[in-house]
JSON list of C-alpha atoms in Angstrom, two decimals:
[
{"chain": "E", "resi": 1, "resn": "ILE", "atom": "CA", "xyz": [14.62, 5.10, 10.49]},
{"chain": "E", "resi": 2, "resn": "LEU", "atom": "CA", "xyz": [12.36, 4.06, 13.96]},
{"chain": "E", "resi": 3, "resn": "ASN", "atom": "CA", "xyz": [13.14, 0.48, 14.75]},
{"chain": "E", "resi": 4, "resn": "VAL", "atom": "CA", "xyz": [11.27, -1.65, 17.36]},
{"chain": "E", "resi": 5, "resn": "GLU", "atom": "CA", "xyz": [12.98, -5.06, 19.05]},
{"chain": "E", "resi": 6, "resn": "GLN", "atom": "CA", "xyz": [12.13, -7.31, 20.67]},
{"chain": "E", "resi": 7, "resn": "SER", "atom": "CA", "xyz": [13.53, -10.10, 23.20]},
{"chain": "E", "resi": 8, "resn": "PRO", "atom": "CA", "xyz": [13.87, -12.84, 22.85]},
{"chain": "E", "resi": 9, "resn": "GLN", "atom": "CA", "xyz": [13.65, -14.20, 19.06]},
{"chain": "E", "resi": 10, "resn": "SER", "atom": "CA", "xyz": [12.24, -17.57, 20.68]},
{"chain": "E", "resi": 11, "resn": "LEU", "atom": "CA", "xyz": [11.00, -18.98, 23.73]},
{"chain": "E", "resi": 12, "resn": "HIS", "atom": "CA", "xyz": [9.81, -23.19, 25.17]},
{"chain": "E", "resi": 13, "resn": "VAL", "atom": "CA", "xyz": [8.79, -23.16, 28.67]},
{"chain": "E", "resi": 14, "resn": "GLN", "atom": "CA", "xyz": [6.95, -26.18, 30.26]},
{"chain": "E", "resi": 15, "resn": "GLU", "atom": "CA", "xyz": [3.16, -25.69, 30.71]},
{"chain": "E", "resi": 16, "resn": "GLY", "atom": "CA", "xyz": [2.37, -24.23, 33.54]},
{"chain": "E", "resi": 17, "resn": "ASP", "atom": "CA", "xyz": [5.23, -21.68, 34.10]},
{"chain": "E", "resi": 18, "resn": "SER", "atom": "CA", "xyz": [5.26, -17.81, 33.94]},
{"chain": "E", "resi": 19, "resn": "THR", "atom": "CA", "xyz": [7.21, -15.96, 31.34]},
{"chain": "E", "resi": 20, "resn": "ASN", "atom": "CA", "xyz": [7.24, -12.43, 30.02]},
{"chain": "E", "resi": 21, "resn": "PHE", "atom": "CA", "xyz": [8.85, -10.70, 26.47]},
{"chain": "E", "resi": 22, "resn": "THR", "atom": "CA", "xyz": [10.58, -7.45, 25.83]},
{"chain": "E", "resi": 23, "resn": "CYS", "atom": "CA", "xyz": [9.43, -4.94, 23.30]},
{"chain": "E", "resi": 24, "resn": "SER", "atom": "CA", "xyz": [12.07, -1.55, 23.27]},
{"chain": "E", "resi": 25, "resn": "PHE", "atom": "CA", "xyz": [11.07, 1.70, 21.23]},
{"chain": "E", "resi": 26, "resn": "PRO", "atom": "CA", "xyz": [11.63, 4.83, 20.48]},
{"chain": "E", "resi": 27, "resn": "SER", "atom": "CA", "xyz": [10.88, 7.21, 23.08]},
{"chain": "E", "resi": 28, "resn": "SER", "atom": "CA", "xyz": [9.89, 10.22, 21.35]},
{"chain": "E", "resi": 29, "resn": "ASN", "atom": "CA", "xyz": [7.27, 10.94, 19.10]},
{"chain": "E", "resi": 30, "resn": "PHE", "atom": "CA", "xyz": [5.21, 7.87, 21.04]},
{"chain": "E", "resi": 31, "resn": "TYR", "atom": "CA", "xyz": [1.66, 7.47, 20.54]},
{"chain": "E", "resi": 32, "resn": "ALA", "atom": "CA", "xyz": [0.17, 3.99, 21.63]},
{"chain": "E", "resi": 33, "resn": "LEU", "atom": "CA", "xyz": [2.24, 0.72, 21.94]},
{"chain": "E", "resi": 34, "resn": "HIS", "atom": "CA", "xyz": [-0.04, -2.62, 21.06]},
{"chain": "E", "resi": 35, "resn": "TRP", "atom": "CA", "xyz": [0.65, -6.23, 21.65]},
{"chain": "E", "resi": 36, "resn": "TYR", "atom": "CA", "xyz": [-0.88, -9.03, 19.37]},
{"chain": "E", "resi": 37, "resn": "ARG", "atom": "CA", "xyz": [-0.97, -12.52, 19.25]},
{"chain": "E", "resi": 38, "resn": "TRP", "atom": "CA", "xyz": [-0.61, -14.42, 16.20]},
{"chain": "E", "resi": 39, "resn": "GLU", "atom": "CA", "xyz": [-1.21, -17.70, 16.39]},
{"chain": "E", "resi": 40, "resn": "THR", "atom": "CA", "xyz": [-0.64, -19.88, 12.73]},
{"chain": "E", "resi": 41, "resn": "ALA", "atom": "CA", "xyz": [-2.86, -19.90, 10.28]},
{"chain": "E", "resi": 42, "resn": "LYS", "atom": "CA", "xyz": [-5.28, -17.05, 11.65]},
{"chain": "E", "resi": 43, "resn": "SER", "atom": "CA", "xyz": [-5.05, -13.20, 11.87]},
{"chain": "E", "resi": 44, "resn": "PRO", "atom": "CA", "xyz": [-3.13, -11.53, 14.52]},
{"chain": "E", "resi": 45, "resn": "GLU", "atom": "CA", "xyz": [-5.78, -10.62, 17.61]},
{"chain": "E", "resi": 46, "resn": "ALA", "atom": "CA", "xyz": [-5.46, -7.80, 19.11]},
{"chain": "E", "resi": 47, "resn": "LEU", "atom": "CA", "xyz": [-4.13, -8.05, 23.27]},
{"chain": "E", "resi": 48, "resn": "PHE", "atom": "CA", "xyz": [-3.70, -4.47, 24.51]},
{"chain": "E", "resi": 49, "resn": "VAL", "atom": "CA", "xyz": [-2.83, -1.00, 23.36]},
{"chain": "E", "resi": 50, "resn": "MET", "atom": "CA", "xyz": [-1.57, 1.29, 26.06]},
{"chain": "E", "resi": 51, "resn": "THR", "atom": "CA", "xyz": [-1.01, 4.93, 25.54]},
{"chain": "E", "resi": 52, "resn": "LEU", "atom": "CA", "xyz": [-0.22, 6.81, 29.15]},
{"chain": "E", "resi": 53, "resn": "ASN", "atom": "CA", "xyz": [3.52, 6.00, 30.94]},
{"chain": "E", "resi": 54, "resn": "GLY", "atom": "CA", "xyz": [3.17, 3.87, 33.88]},
{"chain": "E", "resi": 55, "resn": "ASP", "atom": "CA", "xyz": [0.00, 1.89, 31.89]},
{"chain": "E", "resi": 56, "resn": "GLU", "atom": "CA", "xyz": [-0.84, -1.72, 33.00]},
{"chain": "E", "resi": 57, "resn": "LYS", "atom": "CA", "xyz": [-3.38, -3.56, 31.09]},
{"chain": "E", "resi": 58, "resn": "LYS", "atom": "CA", "xyz": [-4.72, -7.78, 31.98]},
{"chain": "E", "resi": 59, "resn": "LYS", "atom": "CA", "xyz": [-6.32, -9.91, 30.20]},
{"chain": "E", "resi": 60, "resn": "GLY", "atom": "CA", "xyz": [-6.70, -13.44, 31.90]},
{"chain": "E", "resi": 61, "resn": "ARG", "atom": "CA", "xyz": [-3.38, -14.81, 32.40]},
{"chain": "E", "resi": 62, "resn": "ILE", "atom": "CA", "xyz": [-1.61, -12.10, 30.57]},
{"chain": "E", "resi": 63, "resn": "SER", "atom": "CA", "xyz": [-0.83, -8.33, 31.49]},
{"chain": "E", "resi": 64, "resn": "ALA", "atom": "CA", "xyz": [0.94, -5.72, 30.60]},
{"chain": "E", "resi": 65, "resn": "THR", "atom": "CA", "xyz": [3.64, -2.96, 31.63]},
{"chain": "E", "resi": 66, "resn": "LEU", "atom": "CA", "xyz": [4.72, 0.33, 29.73]},
{"chain": "E", "resi": 67, "resn": "ASN", "atom": "CA", "xyz": [7.55, 2.79, 30.26]},
{"chain": "E", "resi": 68, "resn": "THR", "atom": "CA", "xyz": [7.06, 5.19, 27.57]},
{"chain": "E", "resi": 69, "resn": "LYS", "atom": "CA", "xyz": [10.17, 7.26, 29.10]},
{"chain": "E", "resi": 70, "resn": "GLU", "atom": "CA", "xyz": [12.71, 4.71, 28.58]},
{"chain": "E", "resi": 71, "resn": "GLY", "atom": "CA", "xyz": [11.01, 3.04, 25.82]},
{"chain": "E", "resi": 72, "resn": "TYR", "atom": "CA", "xyz": [9.88, -0.45, 26.49]},
{"chain": "E", "resi": 73, "resn": "SER", "atom": "CA", "xyz": [7.37, -2.55, 27.62]},
{"chain": "E", "resi": 74, "resn": "TYR", "atom": "CA", "xyz": [6.79, -5.91, 28.83]},
{"chain": "E", "resi": 75, "resn": "LEU", "atom": "CA", "xyz": [4.36, -9.16, 28.35]},
{"chain": "E", "resi": 76, "resn": "TYR", "atom": "CA", "xyz": [4.06, -11.63, 30.89]},
{"chain": "E", "resi": 77, "resn": "ILE", "atom": "CA", "xyz": [2.10, -14.31, 30.87]},
{"chain": "E", "resi": 78, "resn": "LYS", "atom": "CA", "xyz": [1.08, -16.69, 34.01]},
{"chain": "E", "resi": 79, "resn": "GLY", "atom": "CA", "xyz": [1.41, -20.00, 34.42]},
{"chain": "E", "resi": 80, "resn": "SER", "atom": "CA", "xyz": [1.25, -20.83, 30.62]},
{"chain": "E", "resi": 81, "resn": "GLN", "atom": "CA", "xyz": [-0.91, -22.98, 28.61]},
{"chain": "E", "resi": 82, "resn": "PRO", "atom": "CA", "xyz": [-0.90, -24.77, 25.28]},
{"chain": "E", "resi": 83, "resn": "GLU", "atom": "CA", "xyz": [-2.77, -22.61, 24.10]},
{"chain": "E", "resi": 84, "resn": "ASP", "atom": "CA", "xyz": [-0.56, -19.68, 24.37]},
{"chain": "E", "resi": 85, "resn": "SER", "atom": "CA", "xyz": [1.32, -20.84, 22.24]},
{"chain": "E", "resi": 86, "resn": "ALA", "atom": "CA", "xyz": [1.48, -17.96, 19.21]},
{"chain": "E", "resi": 87, "resn": "THR", "atom": "CA", "xyz": [4.08, -15.53, 18.30]},
{"chain": "E", "resi": 88, "resn": "TYR", "atom": "CA", "xyz": [3.94, -12.09, 20.26]},
{"chain": "E", "resi": 89, "resn": "LEU", "atom": "CA", "xyz": [4.00, -8.85, 18.31]},
{"chain": "E", "resi": 90, "resn": "CYS", "atom": "CA", "xyz": [4.36, -5.68, 19.77]},
{"chain": "E", "resi": 91, "resn": "ALA", "atom": "CA", "xyz": [3.29, -2.58, 17.45]},
{"chain": "E", "resi": 92, "resn": "PHE", "atom": "CA", "xyz": [4.64, 0.69, 18.25]},
{"chain": "E", "resi": 93, "resn": "GLU", "atom": "CA", "xyz": [2.38, 4.14, 17.11]},
{"chain": "E", "resi": 94, "resn": "THR", "atom": "CA", "xyz": [3.54, 7.31, 16.27]},
{"chain": "E", "resi": 95, "resn": "SER", "atom": "CA", "xyz": [1.79, 10.48, 17.12]},
{"chain": "E", "resi": 96, "resn": "TYR", "atom": "CA", "xyz": [1.91, 10.63, 13.33]},
{"chain": "E", "resi": 97, "resn": "ASP", "atom": "CA", "xyz": [-0.15, 7.92, 12.65]},
{"chain": "E", "resi": 98, "resn": "LYS", "atom": "CA", "xyz": [2.14, 5.34, 11.55]},
{"chain": "E", "resi": 99, "resn": "VAL", "atom": "CA", "xyz": [2.76, 1.51, 13.37]},
{"chain": "E", "resi": 100, "resn": "ILE", "atom": "CA", "xyz": [5.97, -0.03, 13.06]},
{"chain": "E", "resi": 101, "resn": "PHE", "atom": "CA", "xyz": [5.63, -3.66, 14.53]},
{"chain": "E", "resi": 102, "resn": "GLY", "atom": "CA", "xyz": [8.65, -5.68, 16.18]},
{"chain": "E", "resi": 103, "resn": "PRO", "atom": "CA", "xyz": [9.87, -8.66, 14.87]},
{"chain": "E", "resi": 104, "resn": "GLY", "atom": "CA", "xyz": [8.24, -10.85, 17.21]},
{"chain": "E", "resi": 105, "resn": "THR", "atom": "CA", "xyz": [8.76, -13.20, 20.12]},
{"chain": "E", "resi": 106, "resn": "SER", "atom": "CA", "xyz": [7.68, -17.21, 19.09]},
{"chain": "E", "resi": 107, "resn": "LEU", "atom": "CA", "xyz": [6.72, -18.66, 22.24]},
{"chain": "E", "resi": 108, "resn": "SER", "atom": "CA", "xyz": [6.13, -22.54, 22.65]},
{"chain": "E", "resi": 109, "resn": "VAL", "atom": "CA", "xyz": [4.16, -23.73, 25.48]},
{"chain": "E", "resi": 110, "resn": "ILE", "atom": "CA", "xyz": [5.29, -27.76, 26.17]},
{"chain": "E", "resi": 111, "resn": "PRO", "atom": "CA", "xyz": [2.88, -30.01, 28.00]},
{"chain": "A", "resi": 1, "resn": "ASP", "atom": "CA", "xyz": [-20.47, -8.11, 12.48]},
{"chain": "A", "resi": 2, "resn": "ALA", "atom": "CA", "xyz": [-17.52, -9.29, 9.69]},
{"chain": "A", "resi": 3, "resn": "GLY", "atom": "CA", "xyz": [-14.13, -9.14, 10.33]},
{"chain": "A", "resi": 4, "resn": "VAL", "atom": "CA", "xyz": [-11.55, -7.63, 7.69]},
{"chain": "A", "resi": 5, "resn": "THR", "atom": "CA", "xyz": [-11.57, -9.93, 4.31]},
{"chain": "A", "resi": 6, "resn": "GLN", "atom": "CA", "xyz": [-9.20, -10.43, 2.21]},
{"chain": "A", "resi": 7, "resn": "SER", "atom": "CA", "xyz": [-8.94, -12.33, -0.76]},
{"chain": "A", "resi": 8, "resn": "PRO", "atom": "CA", "xyz": [-7.47, -14.39, -2.60]},
{"chain": "A", "resi": 9, "resn": "THR", "atom": "CA", "xyz": [-6.07, -16.57, 0.24]},
{"chain": "A", "resi": 10, "resn": "HIS", "atom": "CA", "xyz": [-3.14, -17.56, -1.74]},
{"chain": "A", "resi": 11, "resn": "LEU", "atom": "CA", "xyz": [-1.62, -16.87, -4.88]},
{"chain": "A", "resi": 12, "resn": "ILE", "atom": "CA", "xyz": [1.31, -17.66, -7.27]},
{"chain": "A", "resi": 13, "resn": "LYS", "atom": "CA", "xyz": [2.76, -15.36, -10.10]},
{"chain": "A", "resi": 14, "resn": "THR", "atom": "CA", "xyz": [5.92, -15.20, -12.52]},
{"chain": "A", "resi": 15, "resn": "ARG", "atom": "CA", "xyz": [8.09, -12.91, -11.89]},
{"chain": "A", "resi": 16, "resn": "GLY", "atom": "CA", "xyz": [7.38, -10.10, -14.05]},
{"chain": "A", "resi": 17, "resn": "GLN", "atom": "CA", "xyz": [3.62, -10.03, -13.50]},
{"chain": "A", "resi": 18, "resn": "GLN", "atom": "CA", "xyz": [0.93, -7.46, -11.76]},
{"chain": "A", "resi": 19, "resn": "VAL", "atom": "CA", "xyz": [-1.11, -8.45, -9.36]},
{"chain": "A", "resi": 20, "resn": "THR", "atom": "CA", "xyz": [-3.90, -7.22, -7.36]},
{"chain": "A", "resi": 21, "resn": "LEU", "atom": "CA", "xyz": [-4.54, -8.20, -3.26]},
{"chain": "A", "resi": 22, "resn": "ARG", "atom": "CA", "xyz": [-8.25, -7.40, -1.63]},
{"chain": "A", "resi": 23, "resn": "CYS", "atom": "CA", "xyz": [-9.09, -5.74, 1.65]},
{"chain": "A", "resi": 24, "resn": "SER", "atom": "CA", "xyz": [-12.52, -5.49, 2.93]},
{"chain": "A", "resi": 25, "resn": "PRO", "atom": "CA", "xyz": [-12.42, -3.44, 6.16]},
{"chain": "A", "resi": 26, "resn": "LYS", "atom": "CA", "xyz": [-14.52, -4.52, 9.38]},
{"chain": "A", "resi": 27, "resn": "SER", "atom": "CA", "xyz": [-17.38, -2.74, 9.38]},
{"chain": "A", "resi": 28, "resn": "GLY", "atom": "CA", "xyz": [-17.50, 0.77, 10.61]},
{"chain": "A", "resi": 29, "resn": "HIS", "atom": "CA", "xyz": [-14.02, 1.17, 10.11]},
{"chain": "A", "resi": 30, "resn": "ASP", "atom": "CA", "xyz": [-12.70, 3.44, 7.51]},
{"chain": "A", "resi": 31, "resn": "THR", "atom": "CA", "xyz": [-8.77, 3.21, 7.68]},
{"chain": "A", "resi": 32, "resn": "VAL", "atom": "CA", "xyz": [-7.12, 0.75, 5.78]},
{"chain": "A", "resi": 33, "resn": "SER", "atom": "CA", "xyz": [-3.20, -0.07, 6.40]},
{"chain": "A", "resi": 34, "resn": "TRP", "atom": "CA", "xyz": [-1.51, -2.59, 4.21]},
{"chain": "A", "resi": 35, "resn": "TYR", "atom": "CA", "xyz": [1.48, -4.68, 5.44]},
{"chain": "A", "resi": 36, "resn": "GLN", "atom": "CA", "xyz": [4.29, -7.07, 4.03]},
{"chain": "A", "resi": 37, "resn": "GLN", "atom": "CA", "xyz": [5.48, -10.10, 5.98]},
{"chain": "A", "resi": 38, "resn": "ALA", "atom": "CA", "xyz": [8.36, -12.02, 5.01]},
{"chain": "A", "resi": 39, "resn": "LEU", "atom": "CA", "xyz": [9.35, -15.17, 6.12]},
{"chain": "A", "resi": 40, "resn": "GLY", "atom": "CA", "xyz": [10.80, -14.54, 10.13]},
{"chain": "A", "resi": 41, "resn": "GLN", "atom": "CA", "xyz": [10.19, -11.08, 9.59]},
{"chain": "A", "resi": 42, "resn": "GLY", "atom": "CA", "xyz": [7.29, -8.78, 11.38]},
{"chain": "A", "resi": 43, "resn": "PRO", "atom": "CA", "xyz": [5.07, -7.28, 9.14]},
{"chain": "A", "resi": 44, "resn": "GLN", "atom": "CA", "xyz": [6.52, -4.41, 7.46]},
{"chain": "A", "resi": 45, "resn": "PHE", "atom": "CA", "xyz": [4.18, -1.06, 6.94]},
{"chain": "A", "resi": 46, "resn": "ILE", "atom": "CA", "xyz": [3.60, -0.73, 3.00]},
{"chain": "A", "resi": 47, "resn": "PHE", "atom": "CA", "xyz": [0.39, 1.86, 3.30]},
{"chain": "A", "resi": 48, "resn": "GLN", "atom": "CA", "xyz": [-2.41, 3.62, 4.56]},
{"chain": "A", "resi": 49, "resn": "TYR", "atom": "CA", "xyz": [-5.68, 4.91, 2.89]},
{"chain": "A", "resi": 50, "resn": "TYR", "atom": "CA", "xyz": [-7.86, 7.59, 4.75]},
{"chain": "A", "resi": 51, "resn": "GLU", "atom": "CA", "xyz": [-11.14, 9.29, 2.60]},
{"chain": "A", "resi": 52, "resn": "GLU", "atom": "CA", "xyz": [-9.88, 7.26, -0.92]},
{"chain": "A", "resi": 53, "resn": "GLU", "atom": "CA", "xyz": [-6.18, 9.06, -0.45]},
{"chain": "A", "resi": 54, "resn": "GLU", "atom": "CA", "xyz": [-2.74, 6.89, 0.45]},
{"chain": "A", "resi": 55, "resn": "ARG", "atom": "CA", "xyz": [-2.35, 8.81, 3.80]},
{"chain": "A", "resi": 56, "resn": "GLN", "atom": "CA", "xyz": [1.61, 7.20, 4.63]},
{"chain": "A", "resi": 57, "resn": "ARG", "atom": "CA", "xyz": [3.20, 5.22, 2.54]},
{"chain": "A", "resi": 58, "resn": "GLY", "atom": "CA", "xyz": [6.65, 2.98, 3.97]},
{"chain": "A", "resi": 59, "resn": "ASN", "atom": "CA", "xyz": [9.70, 2.00, 2.90]},
{"chain": "A", "resi": 60, "resn": "PHE", "atom": "CA", "xyz": [8.17, 0.36, -0.47]},
{"chain": "A", "resi": 61, "resn": "PRO", "atom": "CA", "xyz": [8.98, 1.22, -4.31]},
{"chain": "A", "resi": 62, "resn": "ASP", "atom": "CA", "xyz": [6.61, 2.88, -6.47]},
{"chain": "A", "resi": 63, "resn": "ARG", "atom": "CA", "xyz": [6.14, -0.74, -8.31]},
{"chain": "A", "resi": 64, "resn": "PHE", "atom": "CA", "xyz": [3.39, -1.24, -4.84]},
{"chain": "A", "resi": 65, "resn": "SER", "atom": "CA", "xyz": [0.28, 0.94, -5.34]},
{"chain": "A", "resi": 66, "resn": "GLY", "atom": "CA", "xyz": [-3.82, 0.77, -3.81]},
{"chain": "A", "resi": 67, "resn": "HIS", "atom": "CA", "xyz": [-6.70, 1.96, -4.14]},
{"chain": "A", "resi": 68, "resn": "GLN", "atom": "CA", "xyz": [-9.12, 2.57, -1.98]},
{"chain": "A", "resi": 69, "resn": "PHE", "atom": "CA", "xyz": [-13.01, 2.82, -2.91]},
{"chain": "A", "resi": 70, "resn": "PRO", "atom": "CA", "xyz": [-16.33, 4.72, -0.95]},
{"chain": "A", "resi": 71, "resn": "ASN", "atom": "CA", "xyz": [-17.20, 2.31, 0.65]},
{"chain": "A", "resi": 72, "resn": "TYR", "atom": "CA", "xyz": [-13.95, 1.47, 2.40]},
{"chain": "A", "resi": 73, "resn": "SER", "atom": "CA", "xyz": [-12.57, -1.78, 0.55]},
{"chain": "A", "resi": 74, "resn": "SER", "atom": "CA", "xyz": [-8.97, -1.07, -0.65]},
{"chain": "A", "resi": 75, "resn": "GLU", "atom": "CA", "xyz": [-6.68, -2.79, -3.42]},
{"chain": "A", "resi": 76, "resn": "LEU", "atom": "CA", "xyz": [-2.84, -3.43, -3.29]},
{"chain": "A", "resi": 77, "resn": "ASN", "atom": "CA", "xyz": [-1.62, -3.95, -6.42]},
{"chain": "A", "resi": 78, "resn": "VAL", "atom": "CA", "xyz": [2.21, -4.53, -7.23]},
{"chain": "A", "resi": 79, "resn": "ASN", "atom": "CA", "xyz": [3.90, -4.30, -10.63]},
{"chain": "A", "resi": 80, "resn": "ALA", "atom": "CA", "xyz": [6.56, -6.04, -12.13]},
{"chain": "A", "resi": 81, "resn": "LEU", "atom": "CA", "xyz": [6.89, -8.68, -9.52]},
{"chain": "A", "resi": 82, "resn": "LEU", "atom": "CA", "xyz": [9.84, -10.00, -8.27]},
{"chain": "A", "resi": 83, "resn": "LEU", "atom": "CA", "xyz": [11.15, -13.51, -6.43]},
{"chain": "A", "resi": 84, "resn": "GLY", "atom": "CA", "xyz": [11.46, -10.80, -3.19]},
{"chain": "A", "resi": 85, "resn": "ASP", "atom": "CA", "xyz": [7.82, -9.77, -3.19]},
{"chain": "A", "resi": 86, "resn": "SER", "atom": "CA", "xyz": [7.33, -13.57, -1.81]},
{"chain": "A", "resi": 87, "resn": "ALA", "atom": "CA", "xyz": [5.50, -12.74, 1.28]},
{"chain": "A", "resi": 88, "resn": "LEU", "atom": "CA", "xyz": [2.31, -12.70, 3.69]},
{"chain": "A", "resi": 89, "resn": "TYR", "atom": "CA", "xyz": [0.72, -9.81, 2.64]},
{"chain": "A", "resi": 90, "resn": "LEU", "atom": "CA", "xyz": [-1.87, -8.69, 5.82]},
{"chain": "A", "resi": 91, "resn": "CYS", "atom": "CA", "xyz": [-4.68, -5.43, 5.70]},
{"chain": "A", "resi": 92, "resn": "ALA", "atom": "CA", "xyz": [-5.64, -3.84, 8.90]},
{"chain": "A", "resi": 93, "resn": "SER", "atom": "CA", "xyz": [-8.52, -1.87, 9.30]},
{"chain": "A", "resi": 94, "resn": "SER", "atom": "CA", "xyz": [-9.32, 0.82, 12.16]},
{"chain": "A", "resi": 95, "resn": "LEU", "atom": "CA", "xyz": [-11.37, 3.58, 12.87]},
{"chain": "A", "resi": 96, "resn": "ASP", "atom": "CA", "xyz": [-9.79, 6.71, 14.48]},
{"chain": "A", "resi": 97, "resn": "ARG", "atom": "CA", "xyz": [-6.74, 5.33, 15.77]},
{"chain": "A", "resi": 98, "resn": "ASN", "atom": "CA", "xyz": [-8.83, 3.03, 18.49]},
{"chain": "A", "resi": 99, "resn": "GLY", "atom": "CA", "xyz": [-6.57, -0.49, 17.46]},
{"chain": "A", "resi": 100, "resn": "TYR", "atom": "CA", "xyz": [-6.55, -2.49, 13.86]},
{"chain": "A", "resi": 101, "resn": "THR", "atom": "CA", "xyz": [-8.06, -5.59, 13.00]},
{"chain": "A", "resi": 102, "resn": "PHE", "atom": "CA", "xyz": [-6.30, -7.73, 10.84]},
{"chain": "A", "resi": 103, "resn": "GLY", "atom": "CA", "xyz": [-7.63, -10.20, 8.17]},
{"chain": "A", "resi": 104, "resn": "SER", "atom": "CA", "xyz": [-6.24, -13.60, 7.90]},
{"chain": "A", "resi": 105, "resn": "GLY", "atom": "CA", "xyz": [-3.50, -12.39, 4.98]},
{"chain": "A", "resi": 106, "resn": "THR", "atom": "CA", "xyz": [-2.99, -13.24, 1.09]},
{"chain": "A", "resi": 107, "resn": "ARG", "atom": "CA", "xyz": [0.13, -15.60, 0.85]},
{"chain": "A", "resi": 108, "resn": "LEU", "atom": "CA", "xyz": [1.79, -14.64, -2.26]},
{"chain": "A", "resi": 109, "resn": "THR", "atom": "CA", "xyz": [4.52, -16.57, -4.02]},
{"chain": "A", "resi": 110, "resn": "VAL", "atom": "CA", "xyz": [6.41, -15.18, -7.10]},
{"chain": "A", "resi": 111, "resn": "VAL", "atom": "CA", "xyz": [8.26, -18.24, -9.17]}
]
C-alpha cells in the first residue's frame, strides 16, 4: 500500500515568520510530486509539479525542493502572511498514473 | 476559460439511497479523476476516467461507479449510501499528466 505522509499535521506561526513542511513518499515508481494550496471553501490550487531529483521550484515567497532517492519534498514559505493560511497538500504521482495525496499540513498565520 | 465545474455543491441523502455527482472538466482536459475527502483526511482516490473508460481505481467498493461522456464530462454514482459516505467529493481534470485542476467539490451528507 502506497503511503504519503506530511508533517507537521498543523502549524501556527506569527506573521513574518518563515516556515517549512515535509512530504514523505515512496522512493519507487516515482513520476512526479505535486504541491497544492487549499483554502477553506475553495478548490485546491496547484503550486508546483516536480519531476526530477534535486528539482527546486519557486513562486513568490513559496519554494519547494525534491529528493526522489530518499523520498521527501520540503515546502518553504518565507515571511508568512495571513493570506498564506491554508491546508498544503502534497501528492505523489506514480509511473503508472496513480496519484496519492498526503493528509495535508494546516497552516495558520497569526497577524 | 472555465475551470472544473461540479454539481451540486451540497447534497443531503438518506441511508440506502443512491446519488449522482457531476463534473465538467477544464476546457482542453480529457482525463477526469474523482476523490473523496473525509473530515480531517487528505483526498482519497476513487477512480480515473479517460476515453470514456475507467483507467484506474482506488480501494473503493463497487457501490462507487462512474461514467465519462464523449464531451469528457463525468459522473460519480454511489449506491446504497452509508453514513460513512458523508464527505467532500472532488473532481480533478488533467491532460497528458500536466498537473491537475480541481473543482470546488460536492459536499455529501448522508443521514
